[in-house]
CSV table of C-alpha atoms in Angstrom, one decimal:
chain,number,residue,atom,x,y,z
A,1,MET,CA,-56.0,57.8,-44.7
A,2,SER,CA,-56.1,54.5,-46.5
A,3,ASP,CA,-58.3,51.6,-45.3
A,4,ALA,CA,-55.1,49.5,-45.1
A,5,LEU,CA,-53.5,52.0,-42.7
A,6,ILE,CA,-56.6,52.2,-40.6
A,7,ASN,CA,-56.8,48.5,-40.2
A,8,GLY,CA,-53.1,48.3,-39.5
A,9,LEU,CA,-53.1,50.9,-36.7
A,10,ALA,CA,-56.3,49.4,-35.3
A,11,GLY,CA,-54.7,45.8,-35.2
A,12,ALA,CA,-51.6,47.2,-33.5
A,13,GLY,CA,-53.7,48.8,-30.7
A,14,GLY,CA,-55.9,45.9,-30.3
A,15,GLY,CA,-52.8,43.6,-30.1
A,16,ILE,CA,-51.2,45.7,-27.4
A,17,ILE,CA,-54.2,45.6,-25.1
A,18,ALA,CA,-54.6,42.0,-25.6
A,19,GLN,CA,-51.0,41.3,-24.8
A,20,LEU,CA,-51.2,43.3,-21.7
A,21,ILE,CA,-54.1,41.3,-20.4
A,22,THR,CA,-52.9,38.0,-21.2
A,23,TYR,CA,-49.1,38.3,-20.8
A,24,PRO,CA,-48.8,36.2,-17.7
A,25,LEU,CA,-50.5,33.4,-19.1
A,26,GLN,CA,-48.2,33.5,-22.2
A,27,THR,CA,-45.0,33.5,-20.0
A,28,VAL,CA,-46.2,30.4,-18.0
A,29,ASN,CA,-47.1,28.7,-21.3
A,30,THR,CA,-43.7,29.2,-22.9
A,31,ARG,CA,-42.0,27.7,-19.8
A,32,GLN,CA,-44.4,24.8,-20.2
A,33,GLN,CA,-43.4,24.3,-23.6
A,34,THR,CA,-39.8,24.5,-23.2
A,35,GLU,CA,-39.7,22.3,-19.9
A,36,ARG,CA,-37.4,19.4,-20.3
A,37,ASP,CA,-36.7,18.4,-16.7
A,38,LEU,CA,-38.6,15.1,-16.3
A,39,LYS,CA,-38.6,15.6,-12.5
A,40,LYS,CA,-40.6,18.8,-12.8
A,41,GLU,CA,-42.8,17.2,-15.3
A,42,LYS,CA,-44.0,14.5,-12.9
A,43,ARG,CA,-45.4,17.2,-10.6
A,44,LYS,CA,-47.7,18.5,-13.2
A,45,LEU,CA,-48.4,21.9,-11.5
A,46,GLY,CA,-51.6,23.7,-12.9
A,47,THR,CA,-51.4,27.1,-14.6
A,48,VAL,CA,-52.4,28.9,-11.6
A,49,ASP,CA,-50.1,27.0,-9.4
A,50,GLN,CA,-47.1,27.7,-11.8
A,51,MET,CA,-48.0,31.4,-11.8
A,52,CYS,CA,-48.0,31.4,-8.0
A,53,GLN,CA,-44.7,29.5,-8.0
A,54,VAL,CA,-43.0,32.0,-10.3
A,55,VAL,CA,-44.2,34.8,-8.0
A,56,LYS,CA,-42.9,33.2,-4.9
A,57,GLU,CA,-39.7,32.1,-6.2
A,58,GLU,CA,-38.8,35.0,-8.7
A,59,GLY,CA,-41.2,37.9,-8.0
A,60,TRP,CA,-44.1,39.3,-10.0
A,61,GLY,CA,-41.7,40.9,-12.4
A,62,ARG,CA,-40.9,37.5,-14.0
A,63,LEU,CA,-44.5,37.0,-15.0
A,64,TYR,CA,-44.0,40.1,-17.2
A,65,GLY,CA,-40.3,39.2,-18.4
A,66,GLY,CA,-39.8,40.5,-21.8
A,67,LEU,CA,-43.0,42.6,-21.9
A,68,THR,CA,-41.4,45.5,-23.6
A,69,PRO,CA,-40.0,43.7,-26.7
A,70,SER,CA,-43.2,41.7,-26.6
A,71,LEU,CA,-45.4,44.8,-26.9
A,72,ALA,CA,-43.0,46.1,-29.7
A,73,GLY,CA,-43.3,42.9,-31.4
A,74,THR,CA,-47.1,42.6,-31.0
A,75,ALA,CA,-47.5,46.3,-32.4
A,76,ALA,CA,-45.2,45.4,-35.3
A,77,SER,CA,-46.8,42.0,-35.9
A,78,GLN,CA,-50.3,43.2,-35.9
A,79,GLY,CA,-49.6,46.3,-37.8
A,80,VAL,CA,-47.5,44.6,-40.4
A,81,TYR,CA,-50.1,41.7,-40.7
A,82,TYR,CA,-53.3,43.8,-40.9
A,83,TYR,CA,-51.5,46.3,-43.3
A,84,PHE,CA,-50.5,43.7,-45.8
A,85,TYR,CA,-53.7,41.7,-45.2
A,86,GLN,CA,-55.8,44.6,-46.3
A,87,ILE,CA,-53.7,45.4,-49.4
A,88,PHE,CA,-53.9,41.7,-50.4
A,89,ARG,CA,-57.5,41.6,-49.7
A,90,ASN,CA,-58.3,44.5,-51.7
A,91,LYS,CA,-56.5,42.9,-54.7
A,92,ALA,CA,-58.5,39.6,-54.1
A,93,GLU,CA,-61.8,41.7,-54.0
A,94,VAL,CA,-60.9,43.4,-57.4
A,95,ALA,CA,-59.9,39.9,-58.8
A,96,ALA,CA,-63.3,38.4,-57.7
A,97,LEU,CA,-65.3,41.2,-59.3
A,98,GLU,CA,-63.3,40.9,-62.5
A,99,GLN,CA,-64.2,37.1,-62.4
A,100,MET,CA,-67.8,37.8,-61.7
A,101,LYS,CA,-67.9,40.0,-65.0
A,102,LEU,CA,-66.6,37.0,-66.8
A,103,GLY,CA,-69.4,35.0,-65.3
A,104,ILE,CA,-67.4,33.2,-62.6
A,105,GLY,CA,-68.4,33.4,-59.0
A,106,ASP,CA,-70.6,36.0,-57.3
A,107,GLY,CA,-67.9,38.7,-56.8
A,108,SER,CA,-67.1,37.9,-53.3
A,109,VAL,CA,-63.8,36.6,-51.8
A,110,GLY,CA,-64.0,32.9,-51.4
A,111,MET,CA,-62.6,30.8,-48.6
A,112,LEU,CA,-59.5,29.5,-50.4
A,113,SER,CA,-58.7,33.2,-51.5
A,114,SER,CA,-59.0,34.4,-48.0
A,115,LEU,CA,-56.6,31.7,-46.9
A,116,VAL,CA,-54.1,32.7,-49.5
A,117,VAL,CA,-54.5,36.3,-48.5
A,118,ALA,CA,-53.8,35.5,-44.9
A,119,ALA,CA,-50.9,33.2,-45.6
A,120,LEU,CA,-49.0,35.8,-47.6
A,121,SER,CA,-49.6,38.5,-45.0
A,122,GLY,CA,-48.3,36.0,-42.3
A,123,CYS,CA,-45.2,35.1,-44.2
A,124,VAL,CA,-44.2,38.7,-44.7
A,125,ASN,CA,-44.9,39.4,-40.9
A,126,VAL,CA,-42.8,36.2,-39.8
A,127,LEU,CA,-39.7,37.2,-41.9
A,128,LEU,CA,-39.9,40.8,-40.5
A,129,THR,CA,-40.5,40.3,-37.0
A,130,ASN,CA,-39.0,36.9,-36.0
A,131,PRO,CA,-35.9,38.3,-34.2
A,132,ILE,CA,-38.2,40.1,-31.7
A,133,TRP,CA,-39.9,36.9,-30.8
A,134,VAL,CA,-36.6,35.1,-30.2
A,135,ILE,CA,-35.7,37.8,-27.7
A,136,VAL,CA,-39.0,37.5,-26.0
A,137,THR,CA,-38.8,33.7,-25.8
A,138,ARG,CA,-35.3,34.0,-24.2
A,139,MET,CA,-36.7,36.5,-21.7
A,140,GLN,CA,-39.7,34.4,-20.8
A,141,THR,CA,-37.8,31.2,-20.3
A,142,HIS,CA,-35.1,32.9,-18.2
A,143,THR,CA,-35.2,31.6,-14.7
A,144,LYS,CA,-34.1,33.9,-11.8
A,145,ILE,CA,-31.8,32.0,-9.6
A,146,SER,CA,-30.6,33.7,-6.4
A,147,LYS,CA,-28.2,32.5,-3.7
A,148,SER,CA,-30.6,32.6,-0.9
A,149,LEU,CA,-29.8,32.1,2.7
A,150,PRO,CA,-31.4,29.1,4.8
A,151,GLU,CA,-34.8,30.2,6.4
A,152,THR,CA,-34.2,28.2,9.6
A,153,ARG,CA,-33.3,31.3,11.5
A,154,PRO,CA,-34.0,35.0,11.3
A,155,ILE,CA,-31.7,36.9,8.8
A,156,THR,CA,-29.3,39.4,10.3
A,157,PRO,CA,-28.9,42.9,8.5
A,158,ASP,CA,-25.5,41.9,7.5
A,159,GLU,CA,-26.8,38.7,5.8
A,160,ALA,CA,-29.6,40.6,4.1
A,161,ILE,CA,-26.8,42.9,2.5
A,162,LEU,CA,-25.0,39.8,1.3
A,163,THR,CA,-28.0,38.3,-0.1
A,164,ALA,CA,-28.8,41.4,-2.1
A,165,ALA,CA,-25.1,41.6,-3.2
A,166,THR,CA,-25.4,38.0,-4.5
A,167,GLU,CA,-28.7,38.6,-6.4
A,168,PRO,CA,-28.0,38.2,-10.1
A,169,PRO,CA,-28.7,41.3,-12.3
A,170,PRO,CA,-32.0,41.7,-14.1
A,171,PHE,CA,-32.2,39.8,-17.4
A,172,GLY,CA,-32.9,42.5,-20.0
A,173,THR,CA,-33.3,43.0,-23.6
A,174,THR,CA,-29.6,43.7,-24.1
A,175,HIS,CA,-28.6,40.6,-22.3
A,176,ALA,CA,-31.1,38.4,-24.5
A,177,ILE,CA,-29.6,39.9,-27.6
A,178,GLN,CA,-26.2,39.1,-26.3
A,179,GLU,CA,-26.9,35.7,-25.4
A,180,VAL,CA,-28.6,34.9,-28.8
A,181,TYR,CA,-25.9,36.7,-30.9
A,182,GLY,CA,-23.1,34.8,-28.8
A,183,GLU,CA,-24.6,31.4,-29.5
A,184,ALA,CA,-25.3,31.6,-33.4
A,185,GLY,CA,-24.6,35.1,-34.6
A,186,VAL,CA,-26.9,37.2,-36.7
A,187,TRP,CA,-28.9,34.0,-37.9
A,188,GLY,CA,-29.7,33.1,-34.2
A,189,PHE,CA,-32.3,35.9,-34.4
A,190,TRP,CA,-34.0,33.7,-37.1
A,191,ARG,CA,-34.1,30.5,-35.2
A,192,GLY,CA,-37.4,28.8,-35.4
A,193,VAL,CA,-38.4,30.6,-38.4
A,194,PHE,CA,-39.1,27.5,-40.5
A,195,PRO,CA,-41.8,26.1,-38.2
A,196,THR,CA,-43.0,29.6,-37.7
A,197,LEU,CA,-43.5,30.2,-41.5
A,198,ILE,CA,-45.4,26.8,-41.5
A,199,MET,CA,-47.4,28.3,-38.6
A,200,VAL,CA,-48.9,31.1,-40.8
A,201,SER,CA,-51.6,28.5,-41.2
A,202,ASN,CA,-52.8,29.5,-37.7
A,203,PRO,CA,-53.8,33.0,-38.5
A,204,SER,CA,-54.8,32.0,-41.9
A,205,ILE,CA,-57.3,29.4,-40.4
A,206,GLN,CA,-58.3,31.9,-37.7
A,207,PHE,CA,-59.0,34.6,-40.3
A,208,MET,CA,-60.8,32.2,-42.5
A,209,LEU,CA,-63.0,30.9,-39.8
A,210,TYR,CA,-63.5,34.5,-38.5
A,211,GLU,CA,-64.6,36.0,-41.8
A,212,THR,CA,-66.7,33.0,-42.8
A,213,MET,CA,-68.7,33.1,-39.4
A,214,LEU,CA,-68.9,36.9,-39.7
A,215,LYS,CA,-70.2,36.8,-43.4
A,216,LYS,CA,-72.8,34.2,-42.3
A,217,LEU,CA,-73.9,36.3,-39.3
A,218,ARG,CA,-74.4,39.5,-41.5
A,219,LYS,CA,-76.3,37.6,-44.1
A,220,ARG,CA,-78.6,36.3,-41.4
A,221,ARG,CA,-79.0,39.9,-40.2
A,222,ASP,CA,-80.0,41.1,-43.7
A,223,LEU,CA,-82.4,38.4,-44.2
A,224,SER,CA,-84.0,39.3,-40.7
A,225,LYS,CA,-84.0,43.0,-41.6
A,226,GLN,CA,-81.7,43.8,-38.7
A,227,ARG,CA,-79.1,45.4,-40.8
A,228,LYS,CA,-79.1,48.6,-39.0
A,229,ASN,CA,-78.0,46.9,-35.8
A,230,GLY,CA,-74.6,45.7,-37.3
A,231,VAL,CA,-72.4,43.2,-35.4
A,232,THR,CA,-72.0,43.9,-31.8
A,233,ALA,CA,-68.6,44.2,-29.8
A,234,LEU,CA,-69.8,41.1,-27.9
A,235,GLU,CA,-70.5,39.1,-31.1
A,236,THR,CA,-67.2,40.1,-32.6
A,237,PHE,CA,-65.4,39.0,-29.2
A,238,LEU,CA,-67.3,35.3,-29.4
A,239,LEU,CA,-66.4,35.1,-33.2
A,240,GLY,CA,-62.7,35.9,-32.7
A,241,ALA,CA,-62.6,33.5,-29.6
A,242,LEU,CA,-64.1,30.6,-31.8
A,243,ALA,CA,-61.9,31.3,-34.8
A,244,LYS,CA,-58.7,31.1,-32.7
A,245,LEU,CA,-59.7,28.1,-30.8
A,246,GLY,CA,-60.0,26.2,-33.8
A,247,ALA,CA,-56.7,27.5,-35.3
A,248,THR,CA,-54.7,26.8,-32.1
A,249,VAL,CA,-55.8,23.1,-31.7
A,250,VAL,CA,-54.6,22.5,-35.2
A,251,THR,CA,-51.3,24.3,-35.2
A,252,TYR,CA,-50.1,23.8,-31.5
A,253,PRO,CA,-47.3,21.2,-32.2
A,254,LEU,CA,-45.5,23.7,-34.4
A,255,LEU,CA,-45.6,26.4,-31.7
A,256,VAL,CA,-44.0,23.9,-29.2
A,257,VAL,CA,-41.2,23.1,-31.7
A,258,LYS,CA,-40.6,26.8,-32.3
A,259,ALA,CA,-40.3,27.7,-28.6
A,260,ARG,CA,-37.8,24.8,-28.2
A,261,LEU,CA,-35.6,26.2,-31.0
A,262,GLN,CA,-35.8,29.8,-29.8
A,263,ALA,CA,-35.1,29.0,-26.1
A,264,LYS,CA,-31.5,28.8,-24.8
A,265,GLN,CA,-29.8,25.8,-26.1
A,266,ILE,CA,-27.9,23.6,-23.8
A,267,ALA,CA,-24.6,22.9,-25.6
A,268,THR,CA,-23.1,20.6,-22.9
A,269,GLY,CA,-24.3,17.7,-21.0
A,270,ASP,CA,-27.6,15.9,-22.1
A,271,LYS,CA,-27.7,16.1,-25.9
A,272,ARG,CA,-31.4,15.5,-25.6
A,273,HIS,CA,-31.9,19.3,-24.7
A,274,HIS,CA,-29.9,20.6,-27.6
A,275,TYR,CA,-31.6,21.0,-31.0
A,276,LYS,CA,-29.7,21.6,-34.2
A,277,GLY,CA,-32.8,22.4,-36.3
A,278,THR,CA,-36.4,21.9,-36.8
A,279,LEU,CA,-36.2,18.2,-37.9
A,280,ASP,CA,-33.7,17.4,-35.1
A,281,ALA,CA,-36.0,18.8,-32.5
A,282,ILE,CA,-39.1,17.0,-34.0
A,283,LEU,CA,-37.2,13.7,-33.9
A,284,LYS,CA,-35.7,14.1,-30.5
A,285,MET,CA,-39.3,15.1,-29.0
A,286,ILE,CA,-40.8,12.1,-30.4
A,287,ARG,CA,-38.0,9.8,-29.2
A,288,TYR,CA,-37.6,11.1,-25.6
A,289,GLU,CA,-41.0,12.6,-24.9
A,290,GLY,CA,-43.4,10.9,-27.2
A,291,PHE,CA,-46.2,12.9,-29.0
A,292,TYR,CA,-47.4,14.1,-25.5
A,293,GLY,CA,-44.3,16.6,-25.7
A,294,PHE,CA,-45.9,18.4,-28.6
A,295,TYR,CA,-48.9,19.3,-26.6
A,296,LYS,CA,-47.2,20.6,-23.4
A,297,GLY,CA,-49.1,23.4,-21.8
A,298,MET,CA,-51.9,23.2,-24.7
A,299,SER,CA,-54.7,24.0,-22.1
A,300,THR,CA,-52.8,27.3,-21.0
A,301,LYS,CA,-52.4,28.3,-24.6
A,302,ILE,CA,-55.9,27.8,-25.4
A,303,VAL,CA,-57.1,30.0,-22.7
A,304,GLN,CA,-54.5,32.6,-23.5
A,305,SER,CA,-54.9,32.7,-27.3
A,306,VAL,CA,-58.8,32.5,-27.2
A,307,LEU,CA,-58.9,35.5,-24.7
A,308,ALA,CA,-56.1,37.4,-26.6
A,309,ALA,CA,-57.8,36.9,-29.9
A,310,ALA,CA,-61.2,37.8,-28.7
A,311,VAL,CA,-60.0,41.1,-27.1
A,312,LEU,CA,-58.0,41.8,-30.3
A,313,PHE,CA,-60.8,41.4,-32.7
A,314,MET,CA,-63.1,43.4,-30.4
A,315,VAL,CA,-60.8,46.3,-29.8
A,316,LYS,CA,-59.6,46.4,-33.5
A,317,GLU,CA,-63.2,46.4,-34.9
A,318,GLU,CA,-64.2,49.3,-32.4
A,319,LEU,CA,-61.1,51.2,-33.3
A,320,VAL,CA,-61.7,50.9,-37.1
A,321,LYS,CA,-65.4,51.9,-36.6
A,322,GLY,CA,-64.2,55.0,-34.5
A,323,ALA,CA,-61.7,55.9,-37.1
A,324,ARG,CA,-64.0,55.6,-39.9
A,325,PHE,CA,-66.6,57.8,-37.9
A,326,LEU,CA,-64.2,60.4,-37.2
A,327,LEU,CA,-63.0,60.6,-41.0
A,328,THR,CA,-66.6,60.6,-42.3
A,329,SER,CA,-67.5,63.4,-39.8
A,330,LYS,CA,-64.4,65.6,-40.9
A,331,THR,CA,-65.4,65.0,-44.5
A,332,THR,CA,-69.1,66.0,-44.1
A,333,LYS,CA,-67.9,69.2,-42.1
A,334,LYS,CA,-65.7,70.2,-45.0
A,335,LEU,CA,-68.6,69.6,-47.5
A,336,LYS,CA,-71.0,71.7,-45.4
A,337,SER,CA,-68.5,74.6,-45.0
A,338,LYS,CA,-68.0,74.6,-48.8
A,339,VAL,CA,-71.6,74.5,-49.5
A,340,SER,CA,-72.2,77.5,-47.1
A,341,LEU,CA,-69.5,79.5,-48.9
């Protein structure tokens, strides 16, 4: 099994676990980013209050709306990203060694090379998986509206049946696909791809910061003669959290623009809520909401992103270690059996 495949599978596994833990926060954050009702904005409910409101008005299931395509998207995104990242990284390491032979550099991959490697991997990932995230955004922002009866008196059995009958059907993946296709055809599944491509700087910055901090930590361990201890899962968790925090703060406005473009467009009524493209969305947000609009829900996103990234890095590193240990053990057993023969 190649090193690229090991990292790809480990990344997919880590991404799924991180997604399951932080998904309710992601749902609330997407709703915060796409909120355009000024009356609701004035209330300024906190993240926990919004989660409670969703549960009260729409049920627990809405906090996990779009979870199935999101898990598929996470597995695909992390798998594709880590797979191509490792391939590009290996090529960068070979190039660095060749340069060292020519007397240039110390043979290690520099920060700029790490940034380019992460950016290339991110671009491939975005182009392949953007349709999944359009569907996830639609499902997360879909609000369940039911025709409920007044609570001023007890509800009779007949009225309960009537309420159940008027309850709208669940908004599933198929409904989201039909809605996107009905609005813009096939190209609708690539809405928001431009700001998303620019946002590849987020994982690029994230991995650059992570690998730089990891490299410094390992050098410090080597100098203190603690090389056998290696990097612990807790240290990997903290490094991943710090790296994601820095990347999120820098690229958050692009994330808001992407969410606005991927959410359901209001074709009639107030044109402030209808975006024709990336530039139109940016200009309308500046005009009608100010620069504050680009940072809606940022505190929620920081908590969700930092927690998810920390879990992802920790699980991914542990899975890689486990896979390599198993492969090494199998190889050792085969060699011993050959020697005994």
